[in-house]
């Protein structure tokens, strides 16, 4: 198996992919025959590239670095200097990969991971097509391609990019990645619902009143300022992470948890979403200066010279609905922002208040927590000792408290799925299309009306829809 990482010296590869691969190597979980090819423009020998990765790794994770295991890991890695705009470099890469097959007289699985900026996708697809890397083996099942979000900037650009992709690769070869789907709590959602009869039957409008998907960060845009200003919070987080989390928690539980059935159930939810009033049910904000953790922080427009007059959103709150009869009338909130009071990623389900016993109203809340720590919380109402008053008491499950193991990084989990050919935690073409169809009218409204985001102080908790 050969994993080729395009953009091997970029931020994603350095901070996420190679550290995840190294950690899997230390655990003995990488395929024994795995070879890793790093493709980038910088001039490195194999040894220099591994030294470069080691320096980066130690800056981030010095406490888990081991020189001996790192050297063993480096035996799997080779470096290929190439330019994504140069067709000849793709031809040379093809020759290198074909030689590896000739040496063992067998066609190895090939994985092409595009750890590059989305604006480089078209030329990369073209380089792959012209050099016929997608058909380097006789049977297409031996070749896979991995693409990151955001895949497109709007519905039209999504169609253009996807058409280029499916012209080269068959759908079964394409792994559209959203790393949130690799988080343990997210992978547990469907299993949790299937294995606990308490939540199995009435997971719909009969018992659930409201669903909130919250993705908050206390950090600003940092070094991603120029990239972020082109995409904004809607494309960068809501269209991907937010809608994926929502579709998982709302999807109809399939009779078996296969990739096809999970993805079809999620697609049904995404296709059902709508917004009553685009102007009133969507808040668009941008952080100003403020205080976080007792320290002053800059406004978004002060983060970089090119942002001085930017109207890019850093906060989104969408109040949505579903056309499905199962979810009719349930309030759906998608909330995501940067430079907020604290870091939080969660899915919260508010169960309907009912009074089955006179004078004792019942109301519960279920929270799937992804950040800052992963776990599940169920709020119950109990009688206070010595009183008839009810008080909310949380029943808390934390992965690290109960299992006492280090949770696998999301990328570790997803890389293993790619190696195994398991697509259950990857996004289908239909899901992405439905996601863009949902948010595209909002983007079009902003563009046509020249609307401006509300400025909120850094350190805010949230902005409220009236």
CSV table of N, CA and C in Angstrom, one decimal, residues 164-236:
chain,number,residue,atom,x,y,z
A,164,UNK,N,-15.2,17.4,-12.2
A,164,UNK,CA,-13.8,17.1,-12.5
A,164,UNK,C,-13.3,15.8,-11.8
A,165,UNK,N,-13.7,15.7,-10.6
A,165,UNK,CA,-13.3,14.6,-9.7
A,165,UNK,C,-13.9,13.3,-10.2
A,166,UNK,N,-15.2,13.3,-10.5
A,166,UNK,CA,-15.9,12.0,-10.9
A,166,UNK,C,-15.6,11.7,-12.4
A,167,UNK,N,-15.1,12.6,-13.1
A,167,UNK,CA,-14.6,12.3,-14.5
A,167,UNK,C,-13.4,11.4,-14.4
A,168,UNK,N,-12.6,11.5,-13.3
A,168,UNK,CA,-11.4,10.8,-13.2
A,168,UNK,C,-11.6,9.5,-12.3
A,169,UNK,N,-12.2,9.7,-11.2
A,169,UNK,CA,-12.4,8.6,-10.2
A,169,UNK,C,-13.8,8.1,-10.2
A,170,UNK,N,-14.0,6.9,-9.9
A,170,UNK,CA,-15.4,6.4,-9.6
A,170,UNK,C,-15.7,6.7,-8.2
A,171,UNK,N,-17.0,6.8,-7.9
A,171,UNK,CA,-17.5,7.2,-6.6
A,171,UNK,C,-16.9,6.3,-5.5
A,172,UNK,N,-16.8,5.0,-5.7
A,172,UNK,CA,-16.3,4.1,-4.7
A,172,UNK,C,-14.8,4.4,-4.4
A,173,UNK,N,-14.1,5.1,-5.2
A,173,UNK,CA,-12.7,5.5,-5.0
A,173,UNK,C,-12.5,6.8,-4.2
A,174,UNK,N,-13.6,7.5,-4.1
A,174,UNK,CA,-13.5,8.9,-3.5
A,174,UNK,C,-13.8,8.9,-2.0
A,175,UNK,N,-12.9,9.5,-1.2
A,175,UNK,CA,-13.1,9.6,0.2
A,175,UNK,C,-13.1,11.1,0.5
A,176,UNK,N,-14.3,11.7,0.7
A,176,UNK,CA,-14.5,13.1,1.1
A,176,UNK,C,-14.5,13.2,2.6
A,177,UNK,N,-13.4,13.8,3.1
A,177,UNK,CA,-13.2,13.7,4.5
A,177,UNK,C,-13.7,15.0,5.3
A,178,UNK,N,-14.2,14.7,6.5
A,178,UNK,CA,-14.5,15.8,7.4
A,178,UNK,C,-14.0,15.2,8.8
A,179,UNK,N,-13.0,15.8,9.3
A,179,UNK,CA,-12.3,15.1,10.4
A,179,UNK,C,-13.2,15.0,11.7
A,180,UNK,N,-14.3,15.8,11.8
A,180,UNK,CA,-15.2,15.7,12.9
A,180,UNK,C,-15.8,14.3,12.9
A,181,UNK,N,-16.0,13.7,11.8
A,181,UNK,CA,-16.6,12.4,11.7
A,181,UNK,C,-15.7,11.3,12.2
A,182,UNK,N,-14.4,11.6,12.5
A,182,UNK,CA,-13.5,10.7,13.1
A,182,UNK,C,-13.5,10.7,14.6
A,183,UNK,N,-14.1,11.7,15.2
A,183,UNK,CA,-14.1,11.9,16.6
A,183,UNK,C,-14.9,10.7,17.3
A,184,UNK,N,-14.5,10.3,18.4
A,184,UNK,CA,-15.1,9.1,19.0
A,184,UNK,C,-16.5,9.3,19.4
A,185,UNK,N,-16.8,10.5,19.9
A,185,UNK,CA,-18.2,10.8,20.3
A,185,UNK,C,-19.1,10.8,19.1
A,186,UNK,N,-18.6,11.3,18.0
A,186,UNK,CA,-19.4,11.4,16.7
A,186,UNK,C,-19.7,9.9,16.2
A,187,UNK,N,-18.6,9.1,16.2
A,187,UNK,CA,-18.7,7.8,15.8
A,187,UNK,C,-19.7,7.0,16.7
A,188,UNK,N,-19.8,7.4,17.9
A,188,UNK,CA,-20.7,6.7,18.9
A,188,UNK,C,-22.1,7.0,18.8
A,189,UNK,N,-22.5,8.1,18.1
A,189,UNK,CA,-23.9,8.6,18.1
A,189,UNK,C,-24.9,7.5,17.7
A,190,UNK,N,-24.7,6.9,16.5
A,190,UNK,CA,-25.6,5.9,16.0
A,190,UNK,C,-25.6,4.7,16.9
A,191,UNK,N,-24.4,4.3,17.4
A,191,UNK,CA,-24.3,3.1,18.3
A,191,UNK,C,-25.0,3.4,19.6
A,192,UNK,N,-24.9,4.6,20.1
A,192,UNK,CA,-25.5,5.0,21.3
A,192,UNK,C,-27.1,4.8,21.2
A,193,UNK,N,-27.6,5.3,20.1
A,193,UNK,CA,-29.0,5.3,19.8
A,193,UNK,C,-29.5,3.9,19.7
A,194,UNK,N,-28.7,3.1,18.9
A,194,UNK,CA,-29.1,1.7,18.6
A,194,UNK,C,-29.1,0.8,19.9
A,195,UNK,N,-28.1,1.0,20.8
A,195,UNK,CA,-27.9,0.1,21.9
A,195,UNK,C,-28.7,0.5,23.2
A,196,UNK,N,-29.3,1.6,23.2
A,196,UNK,CA,-30.0,2.1,24.4
A,196,UNK,C,-31.5,2.3,24.1
A,197,UNK,N,-32.3,1.3,24.5
A,197,UNK,CA,-33.8,1.3,24.2
A,197,UNK,C,-34.4,2.6,24.7
A,198,UNK,N,-33.9,3.2,25.8
A,198,UNK,CA,-34.4,4.5,26.3
A,198,UNK,C,-34.6,5.5,25.2
A,199,UNK,N,-33.6,5.5,24.2
A,199,UNK,CA,-33.6,6.5,23.1
A,199,UNK,C,-34.0,5.9,21.8
A,200,UNK,N,-34.3,4.7,21.7
A,200,UNK,CA,-34.4,4.0,20.4
A,200,UNK,C,-35.7,4.4,19.7
A,201,UNK,N,-36.8,4.4,20.4
A,201,UNK,CA,-38.1,4.5,19.7
A,201,UNK,C,-38.6,5.9,19.5
A,202,UNK,N,-38.5,6.8,20.5
A,202,UNK,CA,-39.0,8.1,20.4
A,202,UNK,C,-38.0,9.2,20.1
A,203,UNK,N,-37.2,9.0,19.1
A,203,UNK,CA,-36.1,9.9,18.7
A,203,UNK,C,-36.7,10.8,17.6
A,204,UNK,N,-37.7,11.6,17.9
A,204,UNK,CA,-38.4,12.4,16.9
A,204,UNK,C,-39.2,13.5,17.5
A,205,UNK,N,-40.1,14.1,16.7
A,205,UNK,CA,-40.8,15.3,17.2
A,205,UNK,C,-41.7,15.0,18.4
A,206,UNK,N,-42.0,13.7,18.6
A,206,UNK,CA,-42.9,13.4,19.7
A,206,UNK,C,-42.3,13.6,21.1
A,207,UNK,N,-41.0,13.5,21.1
A,207,UNK,CA,-40.3,13.7,22.4
A,207,UNK,C,-39.3,14.8,22.4
A,208,UNK,N,-38.8,15.2,21.2
A,208,UNK,CA,-37.7,16.2,21.1
A,208,UNK,C,-38.3,17.5,20.7
A,209,UNK,N,-37.9,18.6,21.4
A,209,UNK,CA,-38.5,19.9,21.2
A,209,UNK,C,-37.5,20.8,20.4
A,210,UNK,N,-36.2,20.5,20.6
A,210,UNK,CA,-35.2,21.5,20.0
A,210,UNK,C,-33.9,20.7,19.9
A,211,UNK,N,-33.1,21.1,18.8
A,211,UNK,CA,-31.8,20.5,18.6
A,211,UNK,C,-30.8,21.7,18.4
A,212,UNK,N,-29.7,21.8,19.2
A,212,UNK,CA,-28.7,22.8,19.0
A,212,UNK,C,-27.4,22.1,18.6
A,213,UNK,N,-26.8,22.5,17.5
A,213,UNK,CA,-25.4,22.1,17.1
A,213,UNK,C,-24.6,23.3,17.3
A,214,UNK,N,-23.6,23.2,18.2
A,214,UNK,CA,-22.8,24.4,18.6
A,214,UNK,C,-21.3,24.0,18.3
A,215,UNK,N,-20.7,24.9,17.6
A,215,UNK,CA,-19.2,24.8,17.3
A,215,UNK,C,-18.6,26.1,17.6
A,216,UNK,N,-18.0,26.3,18.8
A,216,UNK,CA,-17.5,27.6,19.2
A,216,UNK,C,-16.0,27.5,19.5
A,217,UNK,N,-15.2,28.5,19.1
A,217,UNK,CA,-13.8,28.6,19.4
A,217,UNK,C,-13.4,29.9,20.0
A,218,UNK,N,-12.5,29.8,21.0
A,218,UNK,CA,-12.0,31.0,21.6
A,218,UNK,C,-10.9,31.7,20.8
A,219,UNK,N,-10.3,30.9,19.9
A,219,UNK,CA,-9.2,31.4,19.0
A,219,UNK,C,-9.8,32.2,17.9
A,220,UNK,N,-8.9,33.1,17.4
A,220,UNK,CA,-9.2,33.9,16.2
A,220,UNK,C,-8.7,33.1,14.9
A,221,UNK,N,-8.5,33.9,13.8
A,221,UNK,CA,-8.1,33.2,12.6
A,221,UNK,C,-6.6,32.9,12.5
A,222,UNK,N,-5.8,33.7,13.3
A,222,UNK,CA,-4.4,33.4,13.4
A,222,UNK,C,-3.7,33.4,12.1
A,223,UNK,N,-2.9,32.4,11.8
A,223,UNK,CA,-2.1,32.4,10.5
A,223,UNK,C,-3.0,32.0,9.3
A,224,UNK,N,-4.2,31.7,9.5
A,224,UNK,CA,-5.1,31.3,8.4
A,224,UNK,C,-5.9,32.5,7.9
A,225,UNK,N,-5.5,33.7,8.2
A,225,UNK,CA,-6.3,34.9,7.9
A,225,UNK,C,-6.7,35.0,6.4
A,226,UNK,N,-5.7,34.9,5.5
A,226,UNK,CA,-6.0,35.1,4.1
A,226,UNK,C,-6.9,33.9,3.5
A,227,UNK,N,-6.6,32.7,3.9
A,227,UNK,CA,-7.5,31.6,3.5
A,227,UNK,C,-8.9,31.8,4.1
A,228,UNK,N,-9.0,32.1,5.4
A,228,UNK,CA,-10.3,32.2,6.0
A,228,UNK,C,-11.1,33.3,5.4
A,229,UNK,N,-10.5,34.4,5.1
A,229,UNK,CA,-11.3,35.5,4.6
A,229,UNK,C,-11.9,35.2,3.3
A,230,UNK,N,-11.4,34.2,2.6
A,230,UNK,CA,-12.0,33.8,1.3
A,230,UNK,C,-13.2,32.9,1.5
A,231,UNK,N,-13.3,32.2,2.6
A,231,UNK,CA,-14.3,31.2,2.9
A,231,UNK,C,-15.3,31.6,4.0
A,232,UNK,N,-14.8,32.1,5.1
A,232,UNK,CA,-15.7,32.5,6.2
A,232,UNK,C,-16.2,31.3,7.0
A,233,UNK,N,-16.9,31.6,8.0
A,233,UNK,CA,-17.4,30.6,9.0
A,233,UNK,C,-18.5,29.7,8.4
A,234,UNK,N,-19.3,30.3,7.5
A,234,UNK,CA,-20.3,29.5,6.8
A,234,UNK,C,-19.7,28.3,6.0
A,235,UNK,N,-18.8,28.6,5.2
A,235,UNK,CA,-18.2,27.6,4.3
A,235,UNK,C,-17.2,26.7,5.1
A,236,UNK,N,-16.4,27.4,6.0
A,236,UNK,CA,-15.4,26.6,6.7
A,236,UNK,C,-15.9,25.7,7.7
